[in-house]
Amino acid sequence: QVKQSYATVKSTTGVTDEESMMLYIRRLIQNLWLPWNKNFFKIAPSDYISKLSCNVLAINGEKDIQVEANSNLKAIENNLKISKSKDFEIKIFSGLNHLFQKCNKCTIEEYSDIEETIAPEVLEIMSNWLLSRIKS
């Protein structure tokens, strides 16, 4: 179980008092019943990752508040170890958010305020990883 700080919860949910908490909970429950969400929550990524046989580069931003980097990548790595994939790399990018941007507040609302589309170090790792596996 991952615990978020009060500041993170407040900045990502808008919950500041009892009334805003109840509104947030109502909206969350309504969204959970949308067909896309119902199907999304039924998917077990391990069912698919454990059956891979291709090369894999799995990456997360350390400041990602949508997908907790350590537990996500550990689960991916554990499933890759039992898969047929023999060439995989797991990497956490320090100081980057869900969109692999350098962030200050590291909130969802900040995404559109950041001019950087994707941090250059992510593009470099991705391109080097791909180029090293391309057969000429």
PDB file of C-alpha atoms in Angstrom:
ATOM      1  CA  GLN A   1       0.000   0.000   0.000  1.00  0.00           C
ATOM      2  CA  VAL A   2       1.340   3.396  -1.021  1.00  0.00           C
ATOM      3  CA  LYS A   3       0.563   6.363   1.191  1.00  0.00           C
ATOM      4  CA  GLN A   4       0.552   9.865  -0.243  1.00  0.00           C
ATOM      5  CA  SER A   5       1.200  12.996   1.777  1.00  0.00           C
ATOM      6  CA  TYR A   6      -1.715  15.266   2.675  1.00  0.00           C
ATOM      7  CA  ALA A   7      -0.249  17.949   0.382  1.00  0.00           C
ATOM      8  CA  THR A   8      -0.211  15.521  -2.568  1.00  0.00           C
ATOM      9  CA  VAL A   9      -3.768  14.382  -1.892  1.00  0.00           C
ATOM     10  CA  LYS A  10      -4.967  17.973  -1.577  1.00  0.00           C
ATOM     11  CA  SER A  11      -3.211  19.126  -4.755  1.00  0.00           C
ATOM     12  CA  THR A  12      -4.374  16.174  -6.858  1.00  0.00           C
ATOM     13  CA  THR A  13      -7.964  15.902  -5.631  1.00  0.00           C
ATOM     14  CA  GLY A  14      -8.970  19.413  -4.612  1.00  0.00           C
ATOM     15  CA  VAL A  15     -10.157  18.051  -1.244  1.00  0.00           C
ATOM     16  CA  THR A  16      -9.873  20.803   1.347  1.00  0.00           C
ATOM     17  CA  ASP A  17     -12.820  20.133   3.651  1.00  0.00           C
ATOM     18  CA  GLU A  18     -15.673  17.700   4.320  1.00  0.00           C
ATOM     19  CA  GLU A  19     -17.884  19.075   1.529  1.00  0.00           C
ATOM     20  CA  SER A  20     -15.174  18.898  -1.154  1.00  0.00           C
ATOM     21  CA  MET A  21     -14.261  15.397   0.053  1.00  0.00           C
ATOM     22  CA  MET A  22     -17.857  14.188  -0.370  1.00  0.00           C
ATOM     23  CA  LEU A  23     -18.027  15.752  -3.856  1.00  0.00           C
ATOM     24  CA  TYR A  24     -14.731  14.078  -4.800  1.00  0.00           C
ATOM     25  CA  ILE A  25     -15.953  10.693  -3.542  1.00  0.00           C
ATOM     26  CA  ARG A  26     -19.259  10.995  -5.461  1.00  0.00           C
ATOM     27  CA  ARG A  27     -17.417  11.839  -8.690  1.00  0.00           C
ATOM     28  CA  LEU A  28     -14.929   9.037  -8.139  1.00  0.00           C
ATOM     29  CA  ILE A  29     -17.701   6.464  -7.646  1.00  0.00           C
ATOM     30  CA  GLN A  30     -19.540   7.707 -10.747  1.00  0.00           C
ATOM     31  CA  ASN A  31     -16.343   7.383 -12.793  1.00  0.00           C
ATOM     32  CA  LEU A  32     -15.700   3.874 -11.518  1.00  0.00           C
ATOM     33  CA  TRP A  33     -18.935   2.722 -13.132  1.00  0.00           C
ATOM     34  CA  LEU A  34     -18.005   3.990 -16.598  1.00  0.00           C
ATOM     35  CA  PRO A  35     -17.574   1.032 -18.998  1.00  0.00           C
ATOM     36  CA  TRP A  36     -13.947   1.901 -19.781  1.00  0.00           C
ATOM     37  CA  ASN A  37     -12.998   1.965 -16.088  1.00  0.00           C
ATOM     38  CA  LYS A  38     -14.854  -1.251 -15.313  1.00  0.00           C
ATOM     39  CA  ASN A  39     -12.886  -3.038 -18.036  1.00  0.00           C
ATOM     40  CA  PHE A  40      -9.591  -1.340 -17.098  1.00  0.00           C
ATOM     41  CA  PHE A  41      -9.797  -2.533 -13.502  1.00  0.00           C
ATOM     42  CA  LYS A  42     -10.460  -6.107 -14.598  1.00  0.00           C
ATOM     43  CA  ILE A  43      -7.147  -6.295 -16.466  1.00  0.00           C
ATOM     44  CA  ALA A  44      -4.263  -7.961 -14.674  1.00  0.00           C
ATOM     45  CA  PRO A  45      -1.069  -6.710 -16.374  1.00  0.00           C
ATOM     46  CA  SER A  46       0.836  -9.684 -14.960  1.00  0.00           C
ATOM     47  CA  ASP A  47      -1.241 -11.984 -17.201  1.00  0.00           C
ATOM     48  CA  TYR A  48       0.286 -10.251 -20.222  1.00  0.00           C
ATOM     49  CA  ILE A  49       3.757  -9.243 -19.025  1.00  0.00           C
ATOM     50  CA  SER A  50       4.581 -12.779 -17.890  1.00  0.00           C
ATOM     51  CA  LYS A  51       3.858 -14.037 -21.428  1.00  0.00           C
ATOM     52  CA  LEU A  52       6.143 -11.603 -23.252  1.00  0.00           C
ATOM     53  CA  SER A  53       9.073 -12.823 -25.276  1.00  0.00           C
ATOM     54  CA  CYS A  54      10.328  -9.497 -26.621  1.00  0.00           C
ATOM     55  CA  ASN A  55      12.895  -6.969 -25.403  1.00  0.00           C
ATOM     56  CA  VAL A  56      11.429  -4.568 -22.838  1.00  0.00           C
ATOM     57  CA  LEU A  57      12.403  -1.137 -21.553  1.00  0.00           C
ATOM     58  CA  ALA A  58      10.149  -0.321 -18.584  1.00  0.00           C
ATOM     59  CA  ILE A  59      10.397   3.251 -17.284  1.00  0.00           C
ATOM     60  CA  ASN A  60       8.710   5.459 -14.704  1.00  0.00           C
ATOM     61  CA  GLY A  61       9.203   8.956 -13.388  1.00  0.00           C
ATOM     62  CA  GLU A  62      10.174   9.075  -9.714  1.00  0.00           C
ATOM     63  CA  LYS A  63       7.766  11.987  -9.056  1.00  0.00           C
ATOM     64  CA  ASP A  64       4.855  10.263 -10.837  1.00  0.00           C
ATOM     65  CA  ILE A  65       1.740  10.572  -8.648  1.00  0.00           C
ATOM     66  CA  GLN A  66      -0.436   8.502 -11.004  1.00  0.00           C
ATOM     67  CA  VAL A  67       1.718   5.368 -11.089  1.00  0.00           C
ATOM     68  CA  GLU A  68       3.972   4.754  -8.097  1.00  0.00           C
ATOM     69  CA  ALA A  69       7.352   4.061  -9.690  1.00  0.00           C
ATOM     70  CA  ASN A  70       8.968   1.599  -7.276  1.00  0.00           C
ATOM     71  CA  SER A  71       6.062  -0.806  -6.837  1.00  0.00           C
ATOM     72  CA  ASN A  72       5.054  -0.591 -10.514  1.00  0.00           C
ATOM     73  CA  LEU A  73       8.513  -1.361 -11.846  1.00  0.00           C
ATOM     74  CA  LYS A  74       9.144  -4.065  -9.250  1.00  0.00           C
ATOM     75  CA  ALA A  75       5.946  -5.843 -10.356  1.00  0.00           C
ATOM     76  CA  ILE A  76       6.928  -5.498 -14.020  1.00  0.00           C
ATOM     77  CA  GLU A  77      10.421  -6.816 -13.286  1.00  0.00           C
ATOM     78  CA  ASN A  78       9.090  -9.793 -11.316  1.00  0.00           C
ATOM     79  CA  ASN A  79       6.796 -10.738 -14.197  1.00  0.00           C
ATOM     80  CA  LEU A  80       9.524 -10.257 -16.793  1.00  0.00           C
ATOM     81  CA  LYS A  81      11.773 -12.624 -14.828  1.00  0.00           C
ATOM     82  CA  ILE A  82       9.260 -15.437 -15.368  1.00  0.00           C
ATOM     83  CA  SER A  83       8.552 -14.463 -18.990  1.00  0.00           C
ATOM     84  CA  LYS A  84      10.452 -15.510 -22.082  1.00  0.00           C
ATOM     85  CA  SER A  85      11.919 -11.988 -22.295  1.00  0.00           C
ATOM     86  CA  LYS A  86      15.609 -12.293 -21.606  1.00  0.00           C
ATOM     87  CA  ASP A  87      16.528  -8.725 -22.506  1.00  0.00           C
ATOM     88  CA  PHE A  88      14.806  -6.198 -20.304  1.00  0.00           C
ATOM     89  CA  GLU A  89      15.781  -3.032 -18.508  1.00  0.00           C
ATOM     90  CA  ILE A  90      13.992  -1.251 -15.678  1.00  0.00           C
ATOM     91  CA  LYS A  91      14.654   2.453 -15.042  1.00  0.00           C
ATOM     92  CA  ILE A  92      13.310   5.153 -12.735  1.00  0.00           C
ATOM     93  CA  PHE A  93      13.971   8.729 -13.815  1.00  0.00           C
ATOM     94  CA  SER A  94      14.740  10.946 -10.843  1.00  0.00           C
ATOM     95  CA  GLY A  95      12.700  14.141 -10.520  1.00  0.00           C
ATOM     96  CA  LEU A  96      10.338  13.388 -13.410  1.00  0.00           C
ATOM     97  CA  ASN A  97       6.535  13.157 -13.400  1.00  0.00           C
ATOM     98  CA  HIS A  98       4.102  10.797 -15.158  1.00  0.00           C
ATOM     99  CA  LEU A  99       4.802  12.478 -18.510  1.00  0.00           C
ATOM    100  CA  PHE A 100       8.587  12.330 -17.960  1.00  0.00           C
ATOM    101  CA  GLN A 101       8.830  16.081 -17.430  1.00  0.00           C
ATOM    102  CA  LYS A 102      10.955  17.887 -14.853  1.00  0.00           C
ATOM    103  CA  CYS A 103       8.357  19.177 -12.407  1.00  0.00           C
ATOM    104  CA  ASN A 104       8.139  21.553  -9.464  1.00  0.00           C
ATOM    105  CA  LYS A 105       4.795  20.763  -7.816  1.00  0.00           C
ATOM    106  CA  CYS A 106       4.570  17.435  -9.634  1.00  0.00           C
ATOM    107  CA  THR A 107       0.772  17.582  -9.801  1.00  0.00           C
ATOM    108  CA  ILE A 108      -1.520  16.705 -12.689  1.00  0.00           C
ATOM    109  CA  GLU A 109      -2.543  20.351 -12.935  1.00  0.00           C
ATOM    110  CA  GLU A 110       1.093  21.308 -13.542  1.00  0.00           C
ATOM    111  CA  TYR A 111       1.393  19.182 -16.708  1.00  0.00           C
ATOM    112  CA  SER A 112       0.128  21.930 -19.000  1.00  0.00           C
ATOM    113  CA  ASP A 113       2.316  24.577 -17.348  1.00  0.00           C
ATOM    114  CA  ILE A 114       5.551  22.729 -18.092  1.00  0.00           C
ATOM    115  CA  GLU A 115       7.080  23.694 -21.433  1.00  0.00           C
ATOM    116  CA  GLU A 116       9.172  20.542 -21.643  1.00  0.00           C
ATOM    117  CA  THR A 117       7.354  17.814 -23.581  1.00  0.00           C
ATOM    118  CA  ILE A 118       9.657  15.042 -22.382  1.00  0.00           C
ATOM    119  CA  ALA A 119      12.995  15.298 -20.590  1.00  0.00           C
ATOM    120  CA  PRO A 120      15.989  14.898 -22.927  1.00  0.00           C
ATOM    121  CA  GLU A 121      17.540  12.194 -20.722  1.00  0.00           C
ATOM    122  CA  VAL A 122      14.473  10.006 -21.281  1.00  0.00           C
ATOM    123  CA  LEU A 123      14.719  10.395 -25.045  1.00  0.00           C
ATOM    124  CA  GLU A 124      18.434   9.613 -24.879  1.00  0.00           C
ATOM    125  CA  ILE A 125      17.928   6.424 -22.842  1.00  0.00           C
ATOM    126  CA  MET A 126      15.077   5.314 -25.122  1.00  0.00           C
ATOM    127  CA  SER A 127      16.959   5.993 -28.357  1.00  0.00           C
ATOM    128  CA  ASN A 128      20.189   4.374 -27.097  1.00  0.00           C
ATOM    129  CA  TRP A 129      18.230   1.341 -25.882  1.00  0.00           C
ATOM    130  CA  LEU A 130      16.511   0.962 -29.252  1.00  0.00           C
ATOM    131  CA  LEU A 131      19.620   1.614 -31.348  1.00  0.00           C
ATOM    132  CA  SER A 132      21.613  -0.950 -29.383  1.00  0.00           C
ATOM    133  CA  ARG A 133      19.045  -3.605 -30.313  1.00  0.00           C
ATOM    134  CA  ILE A 134      18.570  -2.813 -33.990  1.00  0.00           C
ATOM    135  CA  LYS A 135      20.304  -5.295 -36.244  1.00  0.00           C
ATOM    136  CA  SER A 136      21.986  -3.592 -39.178  1.00  0.00           C
TER     137      SER A 136
END
